[in-house]
Short mmCIF file of C-alpha atoms in Angstrom, two decimals:
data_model
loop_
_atom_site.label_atom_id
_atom_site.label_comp_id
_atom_site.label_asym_id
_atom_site.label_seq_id
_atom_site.Cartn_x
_atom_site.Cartn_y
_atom_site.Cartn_z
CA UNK A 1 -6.98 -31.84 9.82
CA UNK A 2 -6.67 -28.71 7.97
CA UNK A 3 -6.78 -25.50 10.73
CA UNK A 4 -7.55 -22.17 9.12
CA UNK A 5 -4.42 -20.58 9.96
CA UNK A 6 -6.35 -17.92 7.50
CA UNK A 7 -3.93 -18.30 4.81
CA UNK A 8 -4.66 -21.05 2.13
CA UNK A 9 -0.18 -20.44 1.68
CA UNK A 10 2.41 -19.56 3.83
CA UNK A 11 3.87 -17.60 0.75
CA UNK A 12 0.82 -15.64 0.60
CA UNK A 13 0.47 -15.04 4.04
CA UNK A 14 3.84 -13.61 4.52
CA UNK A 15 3.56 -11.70 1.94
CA UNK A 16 0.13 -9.96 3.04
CA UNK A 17 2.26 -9.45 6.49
CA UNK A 18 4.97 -7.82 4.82
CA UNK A 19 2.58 -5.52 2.60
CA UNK A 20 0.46 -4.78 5.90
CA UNK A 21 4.02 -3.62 7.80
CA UNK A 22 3.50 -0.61 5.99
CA UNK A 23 1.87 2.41 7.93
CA UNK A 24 -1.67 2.66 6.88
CA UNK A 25 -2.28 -0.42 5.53
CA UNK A 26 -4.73 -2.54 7.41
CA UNK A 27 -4.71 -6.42 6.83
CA UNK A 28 -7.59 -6.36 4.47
CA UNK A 29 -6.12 -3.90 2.22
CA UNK A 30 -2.78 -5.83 2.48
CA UNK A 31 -4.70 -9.11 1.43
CA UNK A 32 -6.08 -7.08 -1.35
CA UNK A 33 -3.14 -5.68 -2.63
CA UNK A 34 -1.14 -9.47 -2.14
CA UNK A 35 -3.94 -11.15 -4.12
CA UNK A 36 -3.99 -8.06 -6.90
CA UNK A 37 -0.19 -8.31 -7.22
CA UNK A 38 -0.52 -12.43 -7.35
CA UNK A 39 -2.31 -11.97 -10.27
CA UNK A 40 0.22 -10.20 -12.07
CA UNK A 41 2.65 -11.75 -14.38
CA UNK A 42 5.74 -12.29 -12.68
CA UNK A 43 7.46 -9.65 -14.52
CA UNK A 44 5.59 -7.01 -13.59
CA UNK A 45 5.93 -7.87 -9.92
CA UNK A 46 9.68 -8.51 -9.80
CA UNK A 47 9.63 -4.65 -11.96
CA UNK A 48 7.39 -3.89 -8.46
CA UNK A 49 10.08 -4.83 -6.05
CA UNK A 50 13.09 -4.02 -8.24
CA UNK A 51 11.95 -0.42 -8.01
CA UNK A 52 11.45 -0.81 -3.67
CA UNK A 53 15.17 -2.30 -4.08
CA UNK A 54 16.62 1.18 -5.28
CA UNK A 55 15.10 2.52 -2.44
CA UNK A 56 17.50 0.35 -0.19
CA UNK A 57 20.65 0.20 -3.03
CA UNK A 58 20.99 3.01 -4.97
CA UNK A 59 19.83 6.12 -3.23
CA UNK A 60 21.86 8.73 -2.10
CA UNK A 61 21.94 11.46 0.12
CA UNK A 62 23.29 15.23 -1.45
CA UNK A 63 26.42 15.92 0.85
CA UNK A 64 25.43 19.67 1.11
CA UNK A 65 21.34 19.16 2.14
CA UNK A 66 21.18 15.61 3.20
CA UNK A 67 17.99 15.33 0.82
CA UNK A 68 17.23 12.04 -1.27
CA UNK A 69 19.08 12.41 -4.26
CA UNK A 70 20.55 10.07 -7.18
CA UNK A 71 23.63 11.52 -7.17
CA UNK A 72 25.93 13.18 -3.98
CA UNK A 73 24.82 16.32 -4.75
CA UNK A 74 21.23 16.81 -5.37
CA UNK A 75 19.79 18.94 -8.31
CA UNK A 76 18.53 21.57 -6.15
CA UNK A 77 21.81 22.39 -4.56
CA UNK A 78 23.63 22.11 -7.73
CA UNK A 79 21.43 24.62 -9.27
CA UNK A 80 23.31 28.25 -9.49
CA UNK A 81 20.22 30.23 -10.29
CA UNK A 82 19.21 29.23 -6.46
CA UNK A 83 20.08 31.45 -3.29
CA UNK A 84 22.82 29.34 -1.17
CA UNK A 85 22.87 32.12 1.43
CA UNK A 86 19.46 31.01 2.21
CA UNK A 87 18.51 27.53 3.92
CA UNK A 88 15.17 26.04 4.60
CA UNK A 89 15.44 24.00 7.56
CA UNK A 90 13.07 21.06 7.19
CA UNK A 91 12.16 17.25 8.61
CA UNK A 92 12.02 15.57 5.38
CA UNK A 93 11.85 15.28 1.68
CA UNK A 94 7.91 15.56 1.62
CA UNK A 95 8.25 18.96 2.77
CA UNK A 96 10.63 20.23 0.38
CA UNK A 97 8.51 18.78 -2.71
CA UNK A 98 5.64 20.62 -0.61
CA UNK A 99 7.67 23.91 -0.75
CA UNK A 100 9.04 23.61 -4.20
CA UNK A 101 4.89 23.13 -4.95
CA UNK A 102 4.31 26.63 -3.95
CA UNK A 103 7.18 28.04 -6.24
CA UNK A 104 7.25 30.82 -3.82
CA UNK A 105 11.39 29.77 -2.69
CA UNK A 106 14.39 30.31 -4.58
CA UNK A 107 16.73 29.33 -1.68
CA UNK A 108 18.22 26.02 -1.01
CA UNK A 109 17.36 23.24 1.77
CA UNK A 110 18.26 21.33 4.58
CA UNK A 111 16.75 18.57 5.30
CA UNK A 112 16.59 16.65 9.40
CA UNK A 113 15.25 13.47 8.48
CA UNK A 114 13.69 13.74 11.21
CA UNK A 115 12.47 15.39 14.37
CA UNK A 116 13.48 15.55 18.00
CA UNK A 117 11.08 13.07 19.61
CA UNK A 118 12.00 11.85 23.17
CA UNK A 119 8.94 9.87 23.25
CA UNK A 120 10.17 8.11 19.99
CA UNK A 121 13.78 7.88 21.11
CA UNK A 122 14.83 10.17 18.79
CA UNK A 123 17.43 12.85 19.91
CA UNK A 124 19.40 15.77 18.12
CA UNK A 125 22.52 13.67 17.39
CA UNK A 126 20.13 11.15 15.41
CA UNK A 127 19.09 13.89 13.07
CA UNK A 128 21.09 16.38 10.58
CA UNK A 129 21.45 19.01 13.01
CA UNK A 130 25.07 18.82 12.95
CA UNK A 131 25.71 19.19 9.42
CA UNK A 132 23.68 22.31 9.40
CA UNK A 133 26.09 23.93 11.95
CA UNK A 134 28.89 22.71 9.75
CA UNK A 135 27.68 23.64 6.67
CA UNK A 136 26.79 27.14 7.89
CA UNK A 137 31.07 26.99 8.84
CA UNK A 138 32.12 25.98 5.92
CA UNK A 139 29.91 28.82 4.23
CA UNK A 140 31.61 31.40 6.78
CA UNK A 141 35.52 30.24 5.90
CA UNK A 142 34.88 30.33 2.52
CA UNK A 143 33.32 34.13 3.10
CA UNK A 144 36.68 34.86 4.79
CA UNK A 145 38.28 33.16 1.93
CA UNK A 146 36.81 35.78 -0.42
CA UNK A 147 37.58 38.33 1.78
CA UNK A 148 41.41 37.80 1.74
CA UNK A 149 41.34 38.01 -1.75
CA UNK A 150 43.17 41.54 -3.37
CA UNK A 151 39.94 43.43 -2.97
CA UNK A 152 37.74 40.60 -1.62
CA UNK A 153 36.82 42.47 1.42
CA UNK A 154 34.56 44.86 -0.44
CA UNK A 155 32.61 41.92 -1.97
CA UNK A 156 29.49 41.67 -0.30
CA UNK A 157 28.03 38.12 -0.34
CA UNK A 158 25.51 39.37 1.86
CA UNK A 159 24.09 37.67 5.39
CA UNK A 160 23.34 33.71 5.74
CA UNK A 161 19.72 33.33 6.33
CA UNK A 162 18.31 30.26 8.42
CA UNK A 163 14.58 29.76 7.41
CA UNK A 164 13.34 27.17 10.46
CA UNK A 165 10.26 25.38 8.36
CA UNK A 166 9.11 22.84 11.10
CA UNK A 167 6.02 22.00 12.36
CA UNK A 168 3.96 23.90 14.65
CA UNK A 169 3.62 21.20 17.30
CA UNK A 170 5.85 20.49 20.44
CA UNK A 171 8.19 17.90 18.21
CA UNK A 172 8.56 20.81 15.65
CA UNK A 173 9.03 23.54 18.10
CA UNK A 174 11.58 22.17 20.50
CA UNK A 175 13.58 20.93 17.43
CA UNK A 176 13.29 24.45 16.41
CA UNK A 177 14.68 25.57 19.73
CA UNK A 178 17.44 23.44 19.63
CA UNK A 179 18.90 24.54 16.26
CA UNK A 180 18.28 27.94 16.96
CA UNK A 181 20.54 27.51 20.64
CA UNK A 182 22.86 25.84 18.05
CA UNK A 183 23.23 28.22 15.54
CA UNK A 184 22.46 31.83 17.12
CA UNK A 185 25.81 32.98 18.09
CA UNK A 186 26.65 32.17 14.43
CA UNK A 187 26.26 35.32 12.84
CA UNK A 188 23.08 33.90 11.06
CA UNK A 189 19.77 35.62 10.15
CA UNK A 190 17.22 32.75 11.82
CA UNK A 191 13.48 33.20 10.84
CA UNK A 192 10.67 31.03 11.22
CA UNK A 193 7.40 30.67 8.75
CA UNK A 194 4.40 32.94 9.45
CA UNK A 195 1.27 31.09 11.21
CA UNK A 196 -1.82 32.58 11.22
CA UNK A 197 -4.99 31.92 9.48
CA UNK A 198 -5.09 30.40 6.27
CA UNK A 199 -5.98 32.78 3.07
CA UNK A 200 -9.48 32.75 3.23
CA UNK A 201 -10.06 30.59 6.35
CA UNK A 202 -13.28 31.45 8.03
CA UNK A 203 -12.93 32.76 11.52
CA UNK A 204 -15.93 30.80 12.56
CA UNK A 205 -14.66 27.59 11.66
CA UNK A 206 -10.69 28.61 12.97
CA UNK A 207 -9.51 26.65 16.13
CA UNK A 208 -8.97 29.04 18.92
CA UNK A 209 -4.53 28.87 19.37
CA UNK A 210 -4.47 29.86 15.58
CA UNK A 211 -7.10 32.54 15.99
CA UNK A 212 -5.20 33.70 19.08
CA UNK A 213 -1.72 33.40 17.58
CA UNK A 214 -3.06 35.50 14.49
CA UNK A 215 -4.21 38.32 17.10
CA UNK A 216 -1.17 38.38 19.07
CA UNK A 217 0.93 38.72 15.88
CA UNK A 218 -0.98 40.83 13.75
CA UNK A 219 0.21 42.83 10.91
CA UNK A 220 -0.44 46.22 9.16
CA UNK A 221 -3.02 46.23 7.00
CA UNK A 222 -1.78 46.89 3.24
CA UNK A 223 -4.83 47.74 0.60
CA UNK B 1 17.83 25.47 -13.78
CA UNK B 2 16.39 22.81 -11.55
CA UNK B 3 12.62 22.61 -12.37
CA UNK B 4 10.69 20.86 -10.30
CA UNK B 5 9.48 17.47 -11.95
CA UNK B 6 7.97 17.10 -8.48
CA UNK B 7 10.72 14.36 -7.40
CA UNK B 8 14.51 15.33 -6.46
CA UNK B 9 15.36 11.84 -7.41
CA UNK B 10 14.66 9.50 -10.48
CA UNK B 11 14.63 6.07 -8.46
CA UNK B 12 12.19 7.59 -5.35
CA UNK B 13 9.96 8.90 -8.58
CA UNK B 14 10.14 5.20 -10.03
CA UNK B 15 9.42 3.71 -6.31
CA UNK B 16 6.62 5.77 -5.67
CA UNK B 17 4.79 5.02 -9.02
CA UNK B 18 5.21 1.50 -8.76
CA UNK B 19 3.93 1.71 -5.29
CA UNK B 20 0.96 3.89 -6.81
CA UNK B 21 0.29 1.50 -9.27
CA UNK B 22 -1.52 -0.62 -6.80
CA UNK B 23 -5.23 -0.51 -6.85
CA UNK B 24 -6.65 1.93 -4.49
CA UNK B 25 -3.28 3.41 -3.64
CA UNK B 26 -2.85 7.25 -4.51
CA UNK B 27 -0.08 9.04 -5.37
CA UNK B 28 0.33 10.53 -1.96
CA UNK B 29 0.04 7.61 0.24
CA UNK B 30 2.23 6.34 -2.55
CA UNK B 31 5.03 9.04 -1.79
CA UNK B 32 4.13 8.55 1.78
CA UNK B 33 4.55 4.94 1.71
CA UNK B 34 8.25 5.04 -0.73
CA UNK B 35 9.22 7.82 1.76
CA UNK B 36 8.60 5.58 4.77
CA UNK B 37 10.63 2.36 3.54
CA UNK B 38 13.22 4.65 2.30
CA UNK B 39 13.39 5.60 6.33
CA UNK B 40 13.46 1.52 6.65
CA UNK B 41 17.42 -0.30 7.04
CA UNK B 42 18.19 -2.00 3.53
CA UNK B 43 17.65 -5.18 5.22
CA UNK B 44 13.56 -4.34 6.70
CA UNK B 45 13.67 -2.96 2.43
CA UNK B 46 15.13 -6.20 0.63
CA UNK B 47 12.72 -8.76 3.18
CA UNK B 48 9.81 -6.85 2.07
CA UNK B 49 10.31 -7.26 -1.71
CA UNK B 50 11.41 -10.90 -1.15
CA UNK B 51 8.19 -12.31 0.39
CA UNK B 52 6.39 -10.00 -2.70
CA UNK B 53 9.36 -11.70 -5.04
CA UNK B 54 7.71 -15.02 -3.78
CA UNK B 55 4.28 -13.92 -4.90
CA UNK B 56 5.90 -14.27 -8.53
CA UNK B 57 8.51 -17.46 -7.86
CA UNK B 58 7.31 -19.82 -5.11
CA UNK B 59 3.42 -19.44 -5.17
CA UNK B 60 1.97 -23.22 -6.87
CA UNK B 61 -1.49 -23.93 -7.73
CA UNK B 62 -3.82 -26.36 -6.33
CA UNK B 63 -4.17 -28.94 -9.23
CA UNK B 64 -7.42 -29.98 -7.84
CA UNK B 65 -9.07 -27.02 -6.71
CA UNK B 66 -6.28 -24.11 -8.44
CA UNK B 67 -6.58 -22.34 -4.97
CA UNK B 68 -3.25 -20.74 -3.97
CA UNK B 69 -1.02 -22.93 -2.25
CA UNK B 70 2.78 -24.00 -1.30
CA UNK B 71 2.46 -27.15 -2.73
CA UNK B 72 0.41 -28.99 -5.66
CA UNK B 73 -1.95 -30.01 -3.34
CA UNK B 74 -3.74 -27.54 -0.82
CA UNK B 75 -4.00 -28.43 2.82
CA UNK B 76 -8.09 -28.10 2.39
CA UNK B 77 -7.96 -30.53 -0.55
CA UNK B 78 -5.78 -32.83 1.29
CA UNK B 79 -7.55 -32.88 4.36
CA UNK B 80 -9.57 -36.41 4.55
CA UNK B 81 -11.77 -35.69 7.05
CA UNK B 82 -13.55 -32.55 4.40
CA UNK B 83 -16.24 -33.88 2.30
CA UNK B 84 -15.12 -33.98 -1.15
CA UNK B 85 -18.18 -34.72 -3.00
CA UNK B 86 -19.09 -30.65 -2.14
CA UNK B 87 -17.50 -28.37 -4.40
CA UNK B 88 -17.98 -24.81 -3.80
CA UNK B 89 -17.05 -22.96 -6.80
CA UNK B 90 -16.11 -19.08 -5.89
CA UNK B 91 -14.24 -16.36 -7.64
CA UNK B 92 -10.96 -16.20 -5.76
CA UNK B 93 -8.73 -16.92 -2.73
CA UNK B 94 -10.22 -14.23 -0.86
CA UNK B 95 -13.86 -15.84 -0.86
CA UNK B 96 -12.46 -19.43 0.13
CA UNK B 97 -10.97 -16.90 2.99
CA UNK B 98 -14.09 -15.74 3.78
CA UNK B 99 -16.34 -18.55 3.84
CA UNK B 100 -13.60 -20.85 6.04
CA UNK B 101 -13.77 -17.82 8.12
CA UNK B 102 -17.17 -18.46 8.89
CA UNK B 103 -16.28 -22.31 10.28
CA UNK B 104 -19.75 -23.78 8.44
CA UNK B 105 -18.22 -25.29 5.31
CA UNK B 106 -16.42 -28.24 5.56
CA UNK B 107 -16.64 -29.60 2.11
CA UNK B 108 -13.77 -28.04 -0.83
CA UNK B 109 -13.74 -25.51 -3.35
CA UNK B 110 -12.98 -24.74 -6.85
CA UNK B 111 -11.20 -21.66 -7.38
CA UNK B 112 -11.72 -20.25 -10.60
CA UNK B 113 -9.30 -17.04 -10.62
CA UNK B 114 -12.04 -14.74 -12.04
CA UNK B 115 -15.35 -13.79 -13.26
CA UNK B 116 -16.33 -13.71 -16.95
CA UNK B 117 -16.68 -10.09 -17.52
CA UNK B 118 -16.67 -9.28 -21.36
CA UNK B 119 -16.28 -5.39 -20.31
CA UNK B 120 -12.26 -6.70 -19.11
CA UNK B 121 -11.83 -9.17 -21.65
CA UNK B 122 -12.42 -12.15 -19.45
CA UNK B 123 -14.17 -14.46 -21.50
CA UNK B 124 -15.56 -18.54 -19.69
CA UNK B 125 -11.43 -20.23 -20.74
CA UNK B 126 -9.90 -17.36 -19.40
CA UNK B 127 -10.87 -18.91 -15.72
CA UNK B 128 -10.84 -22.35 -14.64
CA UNK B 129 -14.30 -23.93 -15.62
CA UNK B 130 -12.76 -26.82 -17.73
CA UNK B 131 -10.83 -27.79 -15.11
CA UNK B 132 -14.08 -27.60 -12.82
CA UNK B 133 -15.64 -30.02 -15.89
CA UNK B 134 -12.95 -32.15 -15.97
CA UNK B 135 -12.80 -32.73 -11.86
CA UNK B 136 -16.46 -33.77 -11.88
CA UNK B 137 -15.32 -36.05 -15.41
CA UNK B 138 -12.72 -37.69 -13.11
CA UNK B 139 -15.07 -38.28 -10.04
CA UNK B 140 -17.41 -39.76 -11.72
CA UNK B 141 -14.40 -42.11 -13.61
CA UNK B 142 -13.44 -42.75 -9.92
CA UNK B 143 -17.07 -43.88 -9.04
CA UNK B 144 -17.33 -46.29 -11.90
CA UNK B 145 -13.76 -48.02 -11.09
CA UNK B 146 -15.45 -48.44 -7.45
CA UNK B 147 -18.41 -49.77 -8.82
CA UNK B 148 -16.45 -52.43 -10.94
CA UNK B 149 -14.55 -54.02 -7.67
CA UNK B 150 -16.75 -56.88 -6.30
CA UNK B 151 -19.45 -55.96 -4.41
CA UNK B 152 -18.94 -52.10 -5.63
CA UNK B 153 -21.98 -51.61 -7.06
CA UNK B 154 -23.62 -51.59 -3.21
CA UNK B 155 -21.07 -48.91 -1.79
CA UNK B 156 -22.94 -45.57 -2.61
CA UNK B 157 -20.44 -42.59 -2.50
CA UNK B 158 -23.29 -40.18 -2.44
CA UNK B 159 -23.99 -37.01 -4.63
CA UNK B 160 -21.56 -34.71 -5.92
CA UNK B 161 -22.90 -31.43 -5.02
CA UNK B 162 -21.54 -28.03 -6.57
CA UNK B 163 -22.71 -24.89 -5.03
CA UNK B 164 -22.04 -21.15 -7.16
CA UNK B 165 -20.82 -19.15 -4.35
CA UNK B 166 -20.30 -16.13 -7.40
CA UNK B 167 -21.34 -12.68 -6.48
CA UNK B 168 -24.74 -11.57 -6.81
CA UNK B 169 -23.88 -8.82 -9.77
CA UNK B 170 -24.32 -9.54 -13.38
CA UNK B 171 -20.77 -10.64 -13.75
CA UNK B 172 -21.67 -13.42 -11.16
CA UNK B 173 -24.58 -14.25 -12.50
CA UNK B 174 -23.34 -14.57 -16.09
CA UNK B 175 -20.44 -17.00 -15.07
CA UNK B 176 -22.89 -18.86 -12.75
CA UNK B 177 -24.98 -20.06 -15.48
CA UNK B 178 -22.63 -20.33 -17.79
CA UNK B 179 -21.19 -22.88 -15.68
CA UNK B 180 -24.31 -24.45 -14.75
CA UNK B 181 -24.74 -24.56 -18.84
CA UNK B 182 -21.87 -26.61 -18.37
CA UNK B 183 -22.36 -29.36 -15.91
CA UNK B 184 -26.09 -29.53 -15.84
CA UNK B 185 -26.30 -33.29 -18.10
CA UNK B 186 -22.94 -34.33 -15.82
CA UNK B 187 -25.69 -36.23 -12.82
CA UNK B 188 -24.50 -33.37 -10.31
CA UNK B 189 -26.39 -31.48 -7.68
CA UNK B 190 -26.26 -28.04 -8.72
CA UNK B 191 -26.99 -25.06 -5.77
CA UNK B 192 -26.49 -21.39 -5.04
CA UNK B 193 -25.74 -19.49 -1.83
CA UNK B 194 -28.95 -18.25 -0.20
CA UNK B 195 -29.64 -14.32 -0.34
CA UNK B 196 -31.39 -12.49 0.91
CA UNK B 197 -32.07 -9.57 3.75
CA UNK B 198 -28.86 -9.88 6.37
CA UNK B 199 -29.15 -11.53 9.59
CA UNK B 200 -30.52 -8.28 11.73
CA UNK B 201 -30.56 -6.16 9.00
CA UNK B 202 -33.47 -3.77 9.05
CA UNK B 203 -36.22 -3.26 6.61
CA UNK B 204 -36.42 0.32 6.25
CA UNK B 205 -32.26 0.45 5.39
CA UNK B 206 -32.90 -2.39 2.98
CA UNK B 207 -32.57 -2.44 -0.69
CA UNK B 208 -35.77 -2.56 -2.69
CA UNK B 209 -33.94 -5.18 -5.24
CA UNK B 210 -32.94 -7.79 -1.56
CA UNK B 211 -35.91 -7.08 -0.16
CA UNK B 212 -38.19 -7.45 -3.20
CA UNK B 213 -36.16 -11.40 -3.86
CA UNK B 214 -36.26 -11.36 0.06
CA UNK B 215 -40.40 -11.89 -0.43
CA UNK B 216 -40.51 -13.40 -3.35
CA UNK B 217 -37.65 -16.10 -2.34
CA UNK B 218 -39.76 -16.19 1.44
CA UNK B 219 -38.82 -19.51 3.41
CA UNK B 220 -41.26 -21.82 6.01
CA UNK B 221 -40.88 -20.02 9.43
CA UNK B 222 -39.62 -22.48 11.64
CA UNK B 223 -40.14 -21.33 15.59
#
């Protein structure tokens, strides 16, 4: 006697499974997207999963940043018109599309891929944290470099600035710690991003650490 | 200069459009989504797309009933103890999913892989009503062969019943009598699903269009 096992297919059912591994996706949204894509001709489904493939085959990681890229160095980083003196520290490639949004930054990246998470089993050997102290030595011996040139030791290249862009909660702030234990005898500039209220937040509606946080580091007023 | 086409590379750009390509999936939990099976081993990546791969390759149809299935007979049609005189004739997988789900059906089902919607192009051959016409055709062939054995004629094999389990919108309603066009002169029993207000629904939150068929369909009271 037929059981409802729930799946009419076997097929079908491992493929809603598969669909609703995916963070986010409950098992009725995964059924729904399995039946949409089952509808589809087959080309447009193995075009579907040829495109996931790439994910897994064919992308790299720039050498310099450690962000997603097609090629070993990523078009950011290869970019001359960008400040290389200056290095956003981030956790992933979502934030640096988020900060190239603002167009606000004209310096380069780093990126974790990751955060320090105990609680996830995630420490700060399992996340880029050693290339950045590399890189920044690599960017201080070819300074010196420079500066043994005839006359290089009046070229200014100016100071190495760390910009620490992680997020405000304990994962962000002891990675944040970390690096900055790692990097401060360095002969870096470290800085952080400014918290506060958001433009136009309503201080009514604001939770009562930001409010604080925005008190305790106020700034002068400019008309 | 590096402008920002939003994506630092070309295949997570291609990933995350084909992932946003699914219904009901926008282009940030798309991005969120690409970025999270990028985070996946190759080998979590390349299982996913196969059992989506098989979607395309492996899935059969039902030649009964054209319900998904891993062979070319389901395990619902080929289960002897289910009465298959019943045919309930729904839109897609997911309703046979549904109604088995509720454990009160324990005749079979025609699948007919759409709706006739003239909006989409979906017209009464682009979904499987001939083959629903040809199934009752070949029942009733069977019948006759049964009636010509000796003593035949006195076995009765009862009714064939179809019920229209199609959605209550005009789409479903359309197709319905379309099909019941179709079969009506075949000697079949031809019913709907009930409808009307929910089991504990409440008046006051009910539709005026349920609750005015609600009346005007009203039933014995049985105590």
């Amino acid at each position: 006697m037929y059981s409802v096992d729930k799946y009419p297919s076997k097929i079908l059912q491992e493929a809603v499974e598969a669909i609703g591994s995916l963070p986010g996706v409950g098992s009725r949204s995964a059924l729904r997207l399995a039946l949409h894509l089952l509808g589809q001709p087959a080309d447009s489904i193995h075009h579907f999963t040829e495109a996931i493939n790439r994910l897994a085959d064919d992308v790299q990681y720039c050498r310099t940043c450690q962000m997603v890229s097609d090629a070993d160095t990523c078009p950011i980083c290869a970019d001359r018109t960008r400040d290389a003196r200056t290095i956003c520290v981030v956790e992933s490639v979502r934030d640096v599309m988020s900060i190239e949004a603002t167009g606000q930054y004209r310096g380069v990246y780093h990126v974790l891929g990751g955060i320090i998470s105990p609680i996830d089993g995630i420490g700060p050997s399992d996340i880029h944290i050693r290339e950045l102290v590399e890189r920044i030595g690599r960017m201080h011996e070819e300074d010196a470099a420079v500066e043994d040139l005839p006359g290089g030791d009046s070229v200014s290249r100016g100071d190495i600035e760390i910009i620490l862009a992680l997020s405000g909660d304990v994962e962000g702030e002891t990675t944040a710690l970390y690096i900055y234990r790692q990097i401060e005898d360095k002969g870096v500039k470290v800085t952080t991003l400014a918290r506060g209220l958001g433009f136009g937040d309503d201080l009514e509606y604001a939770d009562t650490l930001t409010l604080g946080r925005s008190l305790t580091a106020r700034q002068p007023f400019r008309p």
